[in-house]
Amino acid sequence: EGRRELAKNLAAAHMNKAAMLMAMGDLAGAMKLYDKCIALVRHLVEQEGQHELVHDLAKAILNKAIALAIMGKLADAVTLDDESITIYRRLVEQEGRWELANEWAATLMNKATALRELGDLAGAVEFYDECIAIYRRLVEQEGRREFAHDLAAALMNKANALKDMGDLAGGVKLYDECAAILQRLVEQEGRREFAHDLVEAIRNKA
């Protein structure tokens, strides 16, 4: 049991250091540590039956996918996004771990954005839709205002994809909704850090 605990602590250390390296711009270094973390946690989950670490596995895979996307390795990022999405979907839908829904939505958004950059606009819209549905439930039904900006970002990203597809009317509708959310955040809730996003939503609509 003690060795298992050490293994979990080592995996967490790899993840934390990888995040620091990413913040410093050392993507290659971060990638090596994410690989170590994923291999270690995957062994604990799949070989030793530590199901409680499945969430940690999903997070590690997601973080590596983000690093790959930043490096421009979009197809590889999508592959990892798929694995992370599968895990989150099972945790949330089958095991009732709704507290992880925001992380699931973030993974969906990452995949959608990678697909858009790869030129698969229809695929991107499909995953943006799923992401938006989760954020809508969190914000509009559960009052989780901390995810309002994430909802706005998902709406803006889908609007950009629709615009690229030539669906200008669909894009304008989403830009309007996005701007309304951001305007409330900036003007009513004092979230001045989102003012730039509000300007971008208005500019994109134009």
Coordinates of C-alpha atoms in Angstrom, one line a residue:
E1 CA 0.0 0.0 0.0
G2 CA 2.9 2.3 0.8
R3 CA 4.4 1.8 -2.6
R4 CA 1.1 2.6 -4.3
E5 CA 0.9 5.8 -2.4
L6 CA 4.4 6.7 -3.4
A7 CA 3.5 6.0 -7.1
K8 CA 0.4 8.3 -6.8
N9 CA 2.6 11.0 -5.3
L10 CA 5.2 10.6 -8.0
A11 CA 2.5 10.9 -10.7
A12 CA 1.2 14.0 -9.1
A13 CA 4.7 15.5 -8.9
H14 CA 5.2 14.8 -12.6
M15 CA 1.9 16.5 -13.4
N16 CA 2.7 19.6 -11.3
K17 CA 6.2 20.0 -12.8
A18 CA 4.9 19.5 -16.3
A19 CA 2.3 22.3 -15.7
M20 CA 5.1 24.6 -14.5
L21 CA 7.3 23.7 -17.6
M22 CA 4.3 24.5 -19.9
A23 CA 3.9 27.9 -18.2
M24 CA 7.6 28.5 -18.8
G25 CA 7.2 27.5 -22.5
D26 CA 9.2 24.3 -22.2
L27 CA 6.6 22.2 -24.1
A28 CA 9.1 19.4 -24.9
G29 CA 10.0 19.0 -21.2
A30 CA 6.4 19.1 -20.2
M31 CA 5.6 16.4 -22.7
K32 CA 8.1 14.0 -21.3
L33 CA 6.7 14.4 -17.8
Y34 CA 3.1 14.1 -19.0
D35 CA 4.2 10.8 -20.6
K36 CA 5.7 9.6 -17.4
C37 CA 2.6 10.6 -15.4
I38 CA 0.2 9.0 -17.9
A39 CA 2.2 5.7 -18.0
L40 CA 2.3 5.6 -14.2
V41 CA -1.4 6.4 -13.6
R42 CA -2.5 4.1 -16.4
H43 CA -0.6 1.2 -14.7
L44 CA -2.2 2.0 -11.4
V45 CA -5.7 2.1 -13.0
E46 CA -5.5 -0.7 -15.5
Q47 CA -3.1 -3.1 -13.8
E48 CA -3.7 -2.5 -10.1
G49 CA -7.4 -1.7 -10.3
Q50 CA -7.2 1.8 -8.6
H51 CA -10.3 3.1 -10.2
E52 CA -10.3 6.2 -8.0
L53 CA -7.4 7.4 -10.2
V54 CA -9.3 7.3 -13.4
H55 CA -10.1 11.0 -13.1
D56 CA -6.3 11.7 -12.7
L57 CA -5.7 9.7 -15.9
A58 CA -8.2 11.8 -17.8
K59 CA -6.7 15.0 -16.6
A60 CA -3.2 13.9 -17.5
I61 CA -4.2 12.9 -21.0
L62 CA -6.1 16.2 -21.4
N63 CA -3.1 18.2 -20.3
K64 CA -0.8 16.4 -22.8
A65 CA -3.4 17.0 -25.5
I66 CA -3.3 20.7 -24.8
A67 CA 0.5 20.7 -25.0
L68 CA 0.3 18.8 -28.3
A69 CA -2.2 21.3 -29.7
I70 CA 0.1 24.2 -28.7
M71 CA 3.0 22.5 -30.5
G72 CA 0.8 22.2 -33.6
K73 CA 0.5 18.5 -33.4
L74 CA -3.3 18.7 -33.8
A75 CA -4.1 15.2 -35.1
D76 CA -2.2 13.7 -32.1
A77 CA -4.0 16.1 -29.8
V78 CA -7.4 15.0 -31.2
T79 CA -6.5 11.3 -30.5
L80 CA -5.8 12.1 -26.9
D81 CA -8.8 14.3 -26.6
D82 CA -10.9 11.3 -27.7
E83 CA -9.5 9.1 -24.9
S84 CA -10.0 11.8 -22.3
I85 CA -13.6 12.5 -23.5
T86 CA -14.4 8.8 -23.3
I87 CA -13.2 8.7 -19.7
Y88 CA -15.0 11.8 -18.7
R89 CA -18.2 10.7 -20.4
R90 CA -18.2 7.5 -18.5
L91 CA -17.4 9.2 -15.2
V92 CA -20.2 11.8 -15.6
E93 CA -22.9 9.9 -17.4
Q94 CA -22.5 6.4 -16.1
E95 CA -21.0 7.1 -12.6
G96 CA -22.9 10.3 -11.8
R97 CA -19.7 12.4 -11.3
W98 CA -21.4 15.6 -12.4
E99 CA -18.8 17.6 -10.5
L100 CA -16.5 16.8 -13.3
A101 CA -18.8 18.1 -16.0
N102 CA -16.8 21.3 -16.5
E103 CA -13.6 19.4 -17.2
W104 CA -15.5 17.2 -19.6
A105 CA -16.8 20.3 -21.4
A106 CA -13.3 21.7 -21.5
T107 CA -12.0 18.5 -23.2
L108 CA -14.8 18.7 -25.7
M109 CA -13.9 22.4 -26.5
N110 CA -10.2 21.4 -26.9
K111 CA -11.2 18.8 -29.4
A112 CA -13.6 21.1 -31.3
T113 CA -10.9 23.8 -31.6
A114 CA -8.3 21.3 -32.9
L115 CA -10.8 20.0 -35.4
R116 CA -11.5 23.5 -36.6
E117 CA -7.8 24.2 -37.1
L118 CA -7.6 21.0 -39.0
G119 CA -10.4 22.2 -41.3
D120 CA -13.1 19.8 -40.0
L121 CA -15.6 22.6 -39.4
A122 CA -18.7 20.3 -39.2
G123 CA -16.9 18.1 -36.7
A124 CA -15.9 21.1 -34.7
V125 CA -19.5 22.4 -34.5
E126 CA -20.7 19.0 -33.3
F127 CA -18.3 19.1 -30.3
Y128 CA -18.9 22.8 -29.6
D129 CA -22.6 21.9 -29.4
E130 CA -22.0 19.2 -26.8
C131 CA -19.7 21.5 -24.9
I132 CA -22.2 24.4 -24.9
A133 CA -25.0 22.1 -23.7
I134 CA -23.0 21.2 -20.6
Y135 CA -22.0 24.8 -19.9
R136 CA -25.6 25.9 -20.4
R137 CA -26.8 23.4 -17.8
L138 CA -24.1 24.5 -15.3
V139 CA -24.7 28.2 -15.8
E140 CA -28.4 28.5 -16.6
Q141 CA -29.9 25.6 -14.6
E142 CA -27.5 25.3 -11.7
G143 CA -26.5 29.0 -11.4
R144 CA -22.8 28.2 -11.7
R145 CA -21.8 31.8 -12.7
E146 CA -18.1 30.8 -12.5
F147 CA -18.6 29.0 -15.8
A148 CA -20.3 31.9 -17.6
H149 CA -17.1 33.0 -19.3
D150 CA -16.5 29.4 -20.5
L151 CA -20.0 29.4 -22.0
A152 CA -19.3 32.6 -23.8
A153 CA -16.0 31.3 -25.1
A154 CA -17.7 28.1 -26.4
L155 CA -20.4 30.2 -28.1
M156 CA -17.8 32.5 -29.7
N157 CA -15.8 29.5 -30.9
K158 CA -18.8 27.9 -32.5
A159 CA -19.8 31.3 -34.0
N160 CA -16.3 31.5 -35.6
A161 CA -16.7 28.0 -37.0
L162 CA -20.1 28.8 -38.4
K163 CA -18.7 32.0 -40.0
D164 CA -16.0 29.9 -41.6
M165 CA -18.7 27.6 -43.0
G166 CA -20.5 30.6 -44.5
D167 CA -23.4 30.4 -42.0
L168 CA -23.3 34.1 -41.2
A169 CA -26.7 34.3 -39.7
G170 CA -26.0 31.5 -37.3
G171 CA -22.7 33.1 -36.4
V172 CA -24.3 36.5 -35.7
K173 CA -26.9 34.9 -33.4
L174 CA -24.2 33.3 -31.3
Y175 CA -22.0 36.4 -31.3
D176 CA -25.0 38.3 -29.9
E177 CA -25.5 35.7 -27.1
C178 CA -21.8 35.7 -26.4
A179 CA -21.7 39.5 -26.2
A180 CA -24.7 39.6 -23.9
I181 CA -23.0 37.2 -21.4
L182 CA -19.7 39.0 -21.5
Q183 CA -21.5 42.4 -21.2
R184 CA -23.1 41.2 -18.0
L185 CA -19.8 39.9 -16.7
V186 CA -18.0 43.1 -17.4
E187 CA -20.6 45.8 -16.6
Q188 CA -22.7 44.1 -13.9
E189 CA -20.3 41.8 -12.2
G190 CA -17.2 44.0 -12.6
R191 CA -15.1 41.4 -14.4
R192 CA -13.0 43.9 -16.3
E193 CA -10.6 41.2 -17.4
F194 CA -13.2 40.0 -19.9
A195 CA -13.6 43.4 -21.6
H196 CA -11.2 42.4 -24.4
D197 CA -13.3 39.3 -25.1
L198 CA -16.4 41.5 -25.2
V199 CA -14.8 43.8 -27.8
E200 CA -13.7 40.7 -29.8
A201 CA -17.3 39.3 -29.8
I202 CA -18.7 42.7 -31.1
R203 CA -15.9 43.0 -33.7
N204 CA -16.4 39.4 -35.0
K205 CA -20.1 40.1 -35.4
A206 CA -19.3 43.1 -37.5

